[in-house]
Coordinates of C-alpha atoms in Angstrom, one line a residue:
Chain A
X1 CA 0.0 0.0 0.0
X2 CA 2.8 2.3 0.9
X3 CA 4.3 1.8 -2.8
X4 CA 0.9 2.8 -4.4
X5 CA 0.4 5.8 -1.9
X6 CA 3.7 6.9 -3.1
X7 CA 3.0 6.8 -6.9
X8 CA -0.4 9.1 -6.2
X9 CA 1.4 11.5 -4.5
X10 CA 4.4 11.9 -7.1
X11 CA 1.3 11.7 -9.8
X12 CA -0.8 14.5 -8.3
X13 CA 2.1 16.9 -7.5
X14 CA 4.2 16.4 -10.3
X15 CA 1.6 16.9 -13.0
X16 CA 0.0 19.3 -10.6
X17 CA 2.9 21.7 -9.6
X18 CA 0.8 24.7 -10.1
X19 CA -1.8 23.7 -7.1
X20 CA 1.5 24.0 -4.5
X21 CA 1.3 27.9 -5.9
X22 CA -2.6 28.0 -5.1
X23 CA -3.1 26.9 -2.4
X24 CA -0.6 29.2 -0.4
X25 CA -2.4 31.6 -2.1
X26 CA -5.7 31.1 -1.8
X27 CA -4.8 30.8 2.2
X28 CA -3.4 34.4 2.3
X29 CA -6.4 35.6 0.0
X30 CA -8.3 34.0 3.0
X31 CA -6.8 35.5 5.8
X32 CA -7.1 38.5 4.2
X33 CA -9.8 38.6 2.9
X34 CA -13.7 39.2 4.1
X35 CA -15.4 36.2 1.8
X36 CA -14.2 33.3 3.4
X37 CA -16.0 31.2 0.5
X38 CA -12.5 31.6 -1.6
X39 CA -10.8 29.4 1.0
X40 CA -13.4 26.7 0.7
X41 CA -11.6 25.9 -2.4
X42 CA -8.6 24.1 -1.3
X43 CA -10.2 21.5 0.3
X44 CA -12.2 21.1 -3.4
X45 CA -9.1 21.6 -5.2
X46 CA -7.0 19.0 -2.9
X47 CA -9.1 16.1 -3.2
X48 CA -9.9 16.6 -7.0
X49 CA -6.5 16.1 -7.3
X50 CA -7.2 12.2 -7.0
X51 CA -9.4 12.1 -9.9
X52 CA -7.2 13.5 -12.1
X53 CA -4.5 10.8 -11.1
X54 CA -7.1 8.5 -12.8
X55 CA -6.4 10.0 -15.9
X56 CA -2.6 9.8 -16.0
X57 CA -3.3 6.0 -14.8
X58 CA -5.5 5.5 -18.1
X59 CA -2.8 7.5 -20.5
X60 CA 0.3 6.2 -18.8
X61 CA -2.1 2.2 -18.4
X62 CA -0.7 1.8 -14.7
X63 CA -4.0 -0.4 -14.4
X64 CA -2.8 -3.1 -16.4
X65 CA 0.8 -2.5 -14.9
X66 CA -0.4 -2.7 -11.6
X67 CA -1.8 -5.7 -11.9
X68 CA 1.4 -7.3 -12.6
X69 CA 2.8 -6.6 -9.2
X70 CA 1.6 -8.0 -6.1
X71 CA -0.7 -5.4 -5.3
X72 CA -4.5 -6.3 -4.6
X73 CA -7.0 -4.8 -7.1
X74 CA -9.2 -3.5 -4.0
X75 CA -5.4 -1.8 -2.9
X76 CA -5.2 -0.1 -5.8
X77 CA -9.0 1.0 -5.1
X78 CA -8.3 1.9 -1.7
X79 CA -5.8 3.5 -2.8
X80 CA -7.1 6.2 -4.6
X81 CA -9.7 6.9 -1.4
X82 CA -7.1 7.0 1.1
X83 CA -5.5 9.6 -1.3
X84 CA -8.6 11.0 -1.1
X85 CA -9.5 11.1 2.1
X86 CA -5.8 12.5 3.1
X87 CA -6.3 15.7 0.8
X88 CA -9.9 16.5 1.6
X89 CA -8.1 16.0 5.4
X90 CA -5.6 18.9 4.3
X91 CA -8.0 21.3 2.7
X92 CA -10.1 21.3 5.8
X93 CA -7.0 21.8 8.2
X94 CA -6.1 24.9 6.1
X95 CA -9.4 25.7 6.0
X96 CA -9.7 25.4 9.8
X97 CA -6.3 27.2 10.5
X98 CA -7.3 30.2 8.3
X99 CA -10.5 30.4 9.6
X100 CA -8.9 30.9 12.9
X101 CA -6.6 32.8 12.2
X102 CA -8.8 35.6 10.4
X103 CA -11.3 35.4 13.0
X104 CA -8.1 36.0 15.5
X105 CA -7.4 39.1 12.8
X106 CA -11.0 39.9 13.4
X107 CA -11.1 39.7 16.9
X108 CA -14.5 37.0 16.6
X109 CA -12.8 34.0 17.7
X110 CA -15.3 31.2 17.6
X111 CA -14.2 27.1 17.3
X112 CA -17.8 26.1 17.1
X113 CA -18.0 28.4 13.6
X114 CA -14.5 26.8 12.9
X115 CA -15.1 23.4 13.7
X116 CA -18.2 23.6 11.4
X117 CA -16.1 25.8 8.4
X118 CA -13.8 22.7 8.7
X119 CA -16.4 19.8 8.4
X120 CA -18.0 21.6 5.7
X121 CA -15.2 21.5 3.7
X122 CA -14.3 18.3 4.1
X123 CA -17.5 17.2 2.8
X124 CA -17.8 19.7 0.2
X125 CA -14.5 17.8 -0.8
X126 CA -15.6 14.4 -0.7
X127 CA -18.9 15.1 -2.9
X128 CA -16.9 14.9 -6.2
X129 CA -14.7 12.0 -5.6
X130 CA -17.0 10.1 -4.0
X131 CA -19.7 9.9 -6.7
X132 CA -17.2 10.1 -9.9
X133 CA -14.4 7.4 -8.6
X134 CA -17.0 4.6 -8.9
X135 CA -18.4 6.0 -12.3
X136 CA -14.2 6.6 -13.3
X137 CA -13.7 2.6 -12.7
X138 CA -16.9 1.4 -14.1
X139 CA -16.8 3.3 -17.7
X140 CA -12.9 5.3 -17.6
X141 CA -12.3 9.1 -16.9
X142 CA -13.5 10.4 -20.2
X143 CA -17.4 8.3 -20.2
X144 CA -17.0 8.5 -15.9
X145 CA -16.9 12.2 -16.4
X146 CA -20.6 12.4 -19.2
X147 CA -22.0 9.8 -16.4
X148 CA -21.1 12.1 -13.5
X149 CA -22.5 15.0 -15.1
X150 CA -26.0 13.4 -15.6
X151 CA -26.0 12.1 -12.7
X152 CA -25.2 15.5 -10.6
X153 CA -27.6 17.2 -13.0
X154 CA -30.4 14.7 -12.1
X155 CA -29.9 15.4 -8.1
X156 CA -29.3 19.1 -8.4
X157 CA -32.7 19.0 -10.4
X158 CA -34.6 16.3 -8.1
X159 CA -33.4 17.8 -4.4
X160 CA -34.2 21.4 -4.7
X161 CA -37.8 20.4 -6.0
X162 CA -38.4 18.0 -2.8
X163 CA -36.9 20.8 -0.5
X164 CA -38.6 23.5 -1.5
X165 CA -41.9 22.0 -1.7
X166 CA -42.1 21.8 1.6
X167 CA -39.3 24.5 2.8
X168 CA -41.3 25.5 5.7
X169 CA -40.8 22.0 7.7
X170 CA -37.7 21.4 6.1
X171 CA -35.9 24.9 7.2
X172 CA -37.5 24.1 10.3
X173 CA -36.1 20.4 10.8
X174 CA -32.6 21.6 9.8
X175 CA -32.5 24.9 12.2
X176 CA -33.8 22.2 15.4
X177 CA -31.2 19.7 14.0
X178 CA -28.7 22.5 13.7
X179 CA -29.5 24.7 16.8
X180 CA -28.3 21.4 19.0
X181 CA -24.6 21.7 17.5
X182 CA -23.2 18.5 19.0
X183 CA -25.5 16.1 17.8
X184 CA -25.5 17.8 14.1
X185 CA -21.7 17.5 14.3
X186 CA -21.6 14.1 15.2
X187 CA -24.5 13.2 12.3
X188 CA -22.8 14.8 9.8
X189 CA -19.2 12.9 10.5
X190 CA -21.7 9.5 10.0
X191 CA -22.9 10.6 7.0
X192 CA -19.3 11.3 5.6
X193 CA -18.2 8.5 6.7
X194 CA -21.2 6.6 5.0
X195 CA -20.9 7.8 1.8
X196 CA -17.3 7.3 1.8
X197 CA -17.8 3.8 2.7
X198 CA -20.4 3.2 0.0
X199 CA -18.3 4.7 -2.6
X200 CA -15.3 2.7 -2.3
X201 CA -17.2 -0.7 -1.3
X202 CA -19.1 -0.1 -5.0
X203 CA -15.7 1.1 -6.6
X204 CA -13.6 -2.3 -5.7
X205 CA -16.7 -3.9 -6.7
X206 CA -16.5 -2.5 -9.6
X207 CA -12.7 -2.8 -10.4
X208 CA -12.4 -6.1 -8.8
X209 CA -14.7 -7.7 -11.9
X210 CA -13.3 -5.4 -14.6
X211 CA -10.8 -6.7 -17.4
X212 CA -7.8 -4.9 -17.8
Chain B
X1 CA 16.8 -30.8 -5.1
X2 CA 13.8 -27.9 -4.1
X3 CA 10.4 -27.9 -4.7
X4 CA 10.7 -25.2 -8.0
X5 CA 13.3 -27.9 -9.7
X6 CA 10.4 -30.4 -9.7
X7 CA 7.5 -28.0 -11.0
X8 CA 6.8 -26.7 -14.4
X9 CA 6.9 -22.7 -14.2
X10 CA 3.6 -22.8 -16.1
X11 CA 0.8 -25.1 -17.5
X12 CA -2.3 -23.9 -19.2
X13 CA -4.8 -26.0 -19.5
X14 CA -7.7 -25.9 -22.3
X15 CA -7.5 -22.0 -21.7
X16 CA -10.6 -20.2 -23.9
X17 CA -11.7 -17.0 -24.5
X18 CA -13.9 -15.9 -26.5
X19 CA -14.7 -11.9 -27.6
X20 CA -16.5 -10.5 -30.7
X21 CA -14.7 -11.7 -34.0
X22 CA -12.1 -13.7 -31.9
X23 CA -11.2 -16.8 -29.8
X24 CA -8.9 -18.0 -28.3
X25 CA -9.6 -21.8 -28.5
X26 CA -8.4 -24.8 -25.8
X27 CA -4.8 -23.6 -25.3
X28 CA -3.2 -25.8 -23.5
X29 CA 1.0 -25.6 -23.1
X30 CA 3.7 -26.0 -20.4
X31 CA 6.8 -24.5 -20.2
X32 CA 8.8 -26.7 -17.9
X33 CA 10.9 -25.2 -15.2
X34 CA 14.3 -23.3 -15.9
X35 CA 13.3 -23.2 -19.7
X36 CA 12.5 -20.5 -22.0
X37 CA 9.3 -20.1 -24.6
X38 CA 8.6 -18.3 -27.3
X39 CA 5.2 -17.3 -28.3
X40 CA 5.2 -16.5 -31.9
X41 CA 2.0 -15.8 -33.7
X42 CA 0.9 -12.6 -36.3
X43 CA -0.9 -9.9 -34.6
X44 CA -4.3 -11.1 -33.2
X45 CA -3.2 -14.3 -32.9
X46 CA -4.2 -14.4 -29.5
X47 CA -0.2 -13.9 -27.4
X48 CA -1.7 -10.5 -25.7
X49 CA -5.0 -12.7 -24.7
X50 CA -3.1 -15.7 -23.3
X51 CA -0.8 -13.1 -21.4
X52 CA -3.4 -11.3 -20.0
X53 CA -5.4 -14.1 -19.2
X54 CA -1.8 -15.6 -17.1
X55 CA -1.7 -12.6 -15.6
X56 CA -5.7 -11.9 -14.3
X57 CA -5.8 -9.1 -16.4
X58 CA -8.7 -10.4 -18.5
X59 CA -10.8 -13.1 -17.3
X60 CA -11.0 -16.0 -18.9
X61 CA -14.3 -18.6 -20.3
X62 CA -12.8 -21.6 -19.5
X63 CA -9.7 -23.6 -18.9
X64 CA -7.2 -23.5 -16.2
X65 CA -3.8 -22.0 -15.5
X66 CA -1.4 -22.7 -13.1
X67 CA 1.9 -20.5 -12.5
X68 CA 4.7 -22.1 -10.2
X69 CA 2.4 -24.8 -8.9
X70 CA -0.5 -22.4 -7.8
X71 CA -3.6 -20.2 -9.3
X72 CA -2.3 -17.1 -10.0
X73 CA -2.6 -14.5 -6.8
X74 CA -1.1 -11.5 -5.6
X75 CA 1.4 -12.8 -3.8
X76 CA 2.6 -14.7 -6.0
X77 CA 3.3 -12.0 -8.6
X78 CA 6.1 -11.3 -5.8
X79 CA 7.8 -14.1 -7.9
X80 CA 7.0 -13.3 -11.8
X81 CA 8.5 -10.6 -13.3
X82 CA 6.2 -8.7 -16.1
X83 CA 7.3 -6.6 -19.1
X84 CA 3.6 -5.5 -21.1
X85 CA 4.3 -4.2 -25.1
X86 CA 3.3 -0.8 -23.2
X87 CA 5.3 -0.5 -20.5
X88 CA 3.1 1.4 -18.0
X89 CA 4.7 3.6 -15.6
X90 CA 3.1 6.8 -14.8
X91 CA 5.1 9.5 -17.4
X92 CA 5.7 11.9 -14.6
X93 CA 8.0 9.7 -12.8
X94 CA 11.8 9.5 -13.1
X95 CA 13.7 6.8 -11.8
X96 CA 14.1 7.7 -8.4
X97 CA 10.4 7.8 -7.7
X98 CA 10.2 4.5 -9.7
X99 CA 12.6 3.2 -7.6
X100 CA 10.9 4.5 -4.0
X101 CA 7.5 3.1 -5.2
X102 CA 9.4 -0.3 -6.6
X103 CA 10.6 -0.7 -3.1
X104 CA 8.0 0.1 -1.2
X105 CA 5.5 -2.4 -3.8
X106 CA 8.2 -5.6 -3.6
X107 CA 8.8 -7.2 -0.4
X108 CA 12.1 -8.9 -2.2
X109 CA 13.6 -6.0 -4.1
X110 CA 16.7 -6.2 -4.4
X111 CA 18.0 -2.2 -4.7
X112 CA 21.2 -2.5 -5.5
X113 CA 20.4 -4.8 -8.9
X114 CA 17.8 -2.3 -10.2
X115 CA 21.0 0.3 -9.4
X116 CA 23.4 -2.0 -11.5
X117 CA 20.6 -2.4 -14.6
X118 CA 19.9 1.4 -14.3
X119 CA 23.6 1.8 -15.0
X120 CA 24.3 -0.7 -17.4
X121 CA 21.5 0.5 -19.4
X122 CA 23.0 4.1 -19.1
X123 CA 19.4 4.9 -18.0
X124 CA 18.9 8.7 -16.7
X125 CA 18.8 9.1 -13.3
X126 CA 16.1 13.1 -13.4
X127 CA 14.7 12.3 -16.8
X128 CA 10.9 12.0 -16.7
X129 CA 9.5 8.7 -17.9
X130 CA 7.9 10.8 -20.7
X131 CA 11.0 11.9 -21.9
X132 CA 12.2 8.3 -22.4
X133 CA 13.2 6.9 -25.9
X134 CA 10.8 3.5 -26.4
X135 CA 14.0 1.0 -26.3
X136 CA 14.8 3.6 -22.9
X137 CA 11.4 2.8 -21.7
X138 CA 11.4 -0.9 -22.4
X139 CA 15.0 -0.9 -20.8
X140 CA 13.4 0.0 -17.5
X141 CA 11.2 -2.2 -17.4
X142 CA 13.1 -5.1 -17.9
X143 CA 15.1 -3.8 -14.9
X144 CA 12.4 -4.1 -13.0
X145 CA 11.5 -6.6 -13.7
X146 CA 14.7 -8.5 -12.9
X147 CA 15.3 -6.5 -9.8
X148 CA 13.1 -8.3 -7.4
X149 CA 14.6 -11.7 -7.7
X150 CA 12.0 -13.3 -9.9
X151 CA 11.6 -16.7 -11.3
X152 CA 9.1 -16.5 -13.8
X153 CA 9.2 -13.7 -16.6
X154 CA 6.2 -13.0 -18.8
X155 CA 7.2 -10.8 -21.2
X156 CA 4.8 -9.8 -24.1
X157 CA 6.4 -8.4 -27.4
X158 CA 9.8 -6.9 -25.0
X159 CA 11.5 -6.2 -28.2
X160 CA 8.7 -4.5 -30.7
X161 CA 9.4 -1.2 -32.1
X162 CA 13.4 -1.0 -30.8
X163 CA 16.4 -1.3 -32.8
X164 CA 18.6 -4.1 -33.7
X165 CA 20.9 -2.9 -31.0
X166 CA 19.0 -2.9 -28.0
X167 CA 17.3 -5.8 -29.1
X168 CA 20.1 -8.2 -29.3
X169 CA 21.2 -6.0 -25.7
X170 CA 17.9 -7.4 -24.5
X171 CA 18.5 -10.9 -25.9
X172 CA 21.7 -11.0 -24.3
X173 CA 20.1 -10.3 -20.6
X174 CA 17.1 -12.1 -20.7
X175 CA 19.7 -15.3 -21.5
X176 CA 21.9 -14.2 -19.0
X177 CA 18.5 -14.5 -16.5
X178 CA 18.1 -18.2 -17.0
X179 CA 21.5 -19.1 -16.3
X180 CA 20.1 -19.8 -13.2
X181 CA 18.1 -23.2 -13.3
X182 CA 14.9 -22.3 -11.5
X183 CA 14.6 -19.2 -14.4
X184 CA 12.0 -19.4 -16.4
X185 CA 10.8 -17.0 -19.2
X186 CA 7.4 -16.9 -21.5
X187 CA 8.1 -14.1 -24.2
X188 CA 5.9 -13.6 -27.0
X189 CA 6.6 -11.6 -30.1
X190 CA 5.9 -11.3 -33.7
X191 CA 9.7 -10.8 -34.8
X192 CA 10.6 -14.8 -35.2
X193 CA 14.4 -14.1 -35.3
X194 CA 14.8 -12.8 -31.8
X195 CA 12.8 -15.8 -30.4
X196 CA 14.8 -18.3 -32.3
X197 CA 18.0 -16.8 -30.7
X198 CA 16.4 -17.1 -27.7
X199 CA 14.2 -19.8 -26.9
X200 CA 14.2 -23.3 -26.1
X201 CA 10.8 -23.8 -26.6
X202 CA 8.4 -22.8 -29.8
X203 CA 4.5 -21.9 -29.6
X204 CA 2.8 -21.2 -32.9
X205 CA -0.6 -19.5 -32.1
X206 CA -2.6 -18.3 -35.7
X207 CA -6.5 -17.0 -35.1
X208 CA -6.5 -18.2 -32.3
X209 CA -5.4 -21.7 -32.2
X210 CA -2.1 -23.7 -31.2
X211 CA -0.7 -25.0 -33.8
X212 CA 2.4 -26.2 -32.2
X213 CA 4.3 -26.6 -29.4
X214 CA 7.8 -28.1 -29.2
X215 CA 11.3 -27.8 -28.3
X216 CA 13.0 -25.7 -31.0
X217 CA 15.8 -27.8 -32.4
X218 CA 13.2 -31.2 -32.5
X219 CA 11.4 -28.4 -34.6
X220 CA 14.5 -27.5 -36.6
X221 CA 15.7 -31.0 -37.4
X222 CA 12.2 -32.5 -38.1
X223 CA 11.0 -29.8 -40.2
X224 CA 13.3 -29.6 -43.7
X225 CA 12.3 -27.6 -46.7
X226 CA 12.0 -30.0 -50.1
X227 CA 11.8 -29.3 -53.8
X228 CA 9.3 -31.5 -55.2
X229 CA 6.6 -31.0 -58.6
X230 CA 3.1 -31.3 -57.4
X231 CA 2.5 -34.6 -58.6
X232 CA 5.5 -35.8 -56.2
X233 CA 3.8 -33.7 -53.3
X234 CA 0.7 -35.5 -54.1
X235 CA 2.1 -38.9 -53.6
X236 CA 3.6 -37.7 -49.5
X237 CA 1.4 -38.1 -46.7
X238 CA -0.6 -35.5 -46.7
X239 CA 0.5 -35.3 -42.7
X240 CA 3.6 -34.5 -43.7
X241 CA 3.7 -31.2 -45.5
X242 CA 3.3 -28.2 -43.1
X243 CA 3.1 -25.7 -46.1
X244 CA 4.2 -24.9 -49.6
X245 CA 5.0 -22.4 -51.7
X246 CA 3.9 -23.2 -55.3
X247 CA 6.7 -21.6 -58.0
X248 CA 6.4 -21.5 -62.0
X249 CA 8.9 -24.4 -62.1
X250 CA 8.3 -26.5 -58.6
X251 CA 7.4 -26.5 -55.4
X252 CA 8.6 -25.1 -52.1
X253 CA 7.8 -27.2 -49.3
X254 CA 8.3 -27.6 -45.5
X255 CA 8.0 -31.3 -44.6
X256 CA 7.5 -33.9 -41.3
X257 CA 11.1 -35.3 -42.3
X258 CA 9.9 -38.4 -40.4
X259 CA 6.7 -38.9 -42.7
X260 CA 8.6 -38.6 -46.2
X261 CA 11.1 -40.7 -48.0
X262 CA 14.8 -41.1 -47.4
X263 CA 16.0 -40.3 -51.2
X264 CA 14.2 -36.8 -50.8
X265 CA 17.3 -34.3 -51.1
X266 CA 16.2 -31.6 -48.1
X267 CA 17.2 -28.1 -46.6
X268 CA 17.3 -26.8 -43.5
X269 CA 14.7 -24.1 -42.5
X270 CA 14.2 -21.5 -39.8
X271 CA 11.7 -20.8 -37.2
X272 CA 10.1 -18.2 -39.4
X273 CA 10.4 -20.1 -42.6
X274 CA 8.4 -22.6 -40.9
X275 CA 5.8 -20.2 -39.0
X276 CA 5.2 -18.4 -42.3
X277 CA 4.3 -21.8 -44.2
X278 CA 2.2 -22.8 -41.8
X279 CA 0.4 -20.0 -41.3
X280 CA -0.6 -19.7 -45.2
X281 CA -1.1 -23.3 -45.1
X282 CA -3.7 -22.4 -42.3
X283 CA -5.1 -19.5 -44.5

């Protein structure tokens, strides 16, 4: 595992060299700066980095490599999620330690508001990757990538509708849900945790059945 | 004596499969322990297909294959060393990241070889993979390859696309490898003349199908080319002629030496004269 950690890390940050200039930057522009929003796209940036490492692996066919070493197929899977996982991990630390540190600027120092800045990122990290890894294995980057886009269309279009249909008790179930801060915390971490877990059991399930 | 002197390094068993316009039918073949096969065949014969298959790349219909004694696994890919016509390492790697990731995949690589085959092959230390000359890129990885004390190699088509040079370099290394008695090597590749320098073992695969399998100089003294009319080709056992070649004057044929008569005056032929004819015999 620690050989194919290594060769996703050289992939992403050597065909990536221009996100170690960003992300510095965006930090500063966040500290700086009174729209925190801009910082929220590290965390985005950092994990999205894994899916483009599925591209190099279909140009350079490190699949088919890989699977003359002694490697797993679900390691390779695994893999990529760790990867994952371990940049959406970074964004929201950055995220978190800005967030601090311009509210320290700002004198409204407040680690529930970070805390929650932090988690948010990390999921808003994970939402990508998570739903176009398995859809990247099953059909490759360039049909993974049409497949993702219907599918994101179809639940942008579906949610909203069921939300706002009934905004009134929604709004209201999220702001009791929300107002007790520990429990939404804690539910929130499940639910990352669930998707995660559902996307990488369906993506080994996928990869561990597909010919090379 | 050990266990691996005993073994073959690889039988395939009635191995089929079957995709749209193709099919690979009933292979079965054994290359025995500390020997080495060629796998010769025109494009689409089916060499990538049986590769893959030995490898679990593609799954196959039906038929079994064992590698060192056992099903094929993960682990055991500790002890086969793989060379793919496209080599596949990630382009923005040079060799030292090649080399951390190498170590960190192998549990038995041995460093200091792959140091030795990086020198001896003059390979560039900063270069990206990218930047890597085919026969540079193939060089590689055949030092992998050989750098994690393997005793099977699978090799598919090693020496397409690179110059006389580095393909008789390559030759030289892969014979060099099975000094050792417990080396084994399956290589397949269009380019008859390297295998024949090569090998001690000859599979002909056409469409498909195995049309022989057998040590390479039983092949080479069995198989003679004759000069015959038709009408004295007609009178043979028909078992006996693997192909011909029909001229203006007489015909050009490869023949079962075994299966014709002694007063026939006959020529020696290569392993390509005799893939050739038998392949347009096929056809």
């Amino acid at each position: 595992m620690k050989g194919l950690l290594l060769k996703e890390i050289y992939v992403m940050f050597k065909n990536n060299k221009i996100s170690l200039i960003v992300i510095p930057l965006f930090s500063l522009f966040g500290i700086f700066n009174k729209q925190f929003m801009f910082i929220m796209l590290i965390p985005v940036l950092l994990s999205m980095l894994t899916l483009g490492t599925m591209t190099y692996d279909e140009l350079s066919r490190w699949n088919s490599f890989a699977q003359c070493m002694p490697v797993e197929r679900k390691s390779i899977v695994s893999s990529k999620y760790i990867t994952m996982v371990l940049m959406a991990l970074t964004g929201s630390v950055i995220v978190g330690t800005v967030h601090i540190i311009q509210s320290m600027i700002q004198n409204t120092v407040d680690i529930r508001s970070t805390a929650l800045m932090a988690l948010a990122s990390f999921a808003l990290a994970l939402v990508v990757p998570c739903l176009s890894i398995p859809l990247n294995f099953k059909f490759g980057t360039t049909n993974g990538r049409i497949f993702y886009l219907i599918i994101a269309g179809v639940i942008c279009g579906v949610v909203p509708a069921m939300v706002m249909s009934d905004s009134k008790k929604f709004t209201a179930k999220a702001m009791k849900l929300f107002s007790n801060f520990p429990a939404f915390f804690a539910l929130s971490i499940v639910v990352i945790i669930a998707v995660i877990a559902v996307s990488w059991l369906v993506s080994i399930r996928i990869y561990e059945r597909k010919e090379l | 004596m050990n266990r691996s002197d005993l073994m073959n390094a690889l039988e395939i068993k009635d191995l089929t499969k079957e995709y749209k316009g193709f099919k690979l039918d009933n292979l079965s073949l054994t290359l025995p322990t500390g020997c080495i096969m060629g796998l010769i065949g025109e494009n689409g014969a089916g060499k990538s297909t049986t590769i893959n298959s030995i490898l679990g790349l593609k799954k196959y219909d039906h038929g079994t294959i064992k590698v060192l004694g056992q099903d094929m696994n993960a682990e055991l890919k500790q002890d086969i060393g793989v060379v793919l016509d496209e080599v596949g390492i990630p382009q923005a790697l040079n060799i030292k990241n090649v080399r951390s990731v190498m170590k960190n995949i192998y549990s038995n690589w041995d460093d200091k070889a792959f140091g030795d085959y990086v020198k001896k092959f003059s390979l560039p230390d900063n270069k990206k993979f990218s930047d890597f000359s085919k026969g540079m890129k193939m060089k590689l990885a055949i030092a992998i390859a050989l750098s994690h004390n393997a005793k099977l190699l699978i090799l598919d088509e090693p020496t397409s696309g690179l110059d006389p040079l580095v393909r008789d370099e390559i030759i030289d290394i892969l014979n060099d490898f099975t000094r050792d008695e417990g080396h084994s090597i399956l290589i397949s590749s269009h380019i008859v003349s390297d295998l024949e320098k090569l090998c001690d073992y000859i599979a002909f695969l056409h469409k498909g199908k195995l049309m022989l399998c057998e040590e390479k100089d039983v092949l080479l003294e069995r198989y003679r080319f004759i000069n015959a009319t038709e009408e004295q080709l007609s009178e043979l056992d028909p078992d006996a002629i693997k192909g011909k070649k029909t001229g203006k004057f007489s015909t050009e044929a490869i023949v079962d030496q075994e299966l014709i008569p002694a007063n026939f005056r006959t020529a020696p032929i290569t392993i390509e004269d005799l893939f050739v004819f038998m392949a347009k015999e096929e056809n």
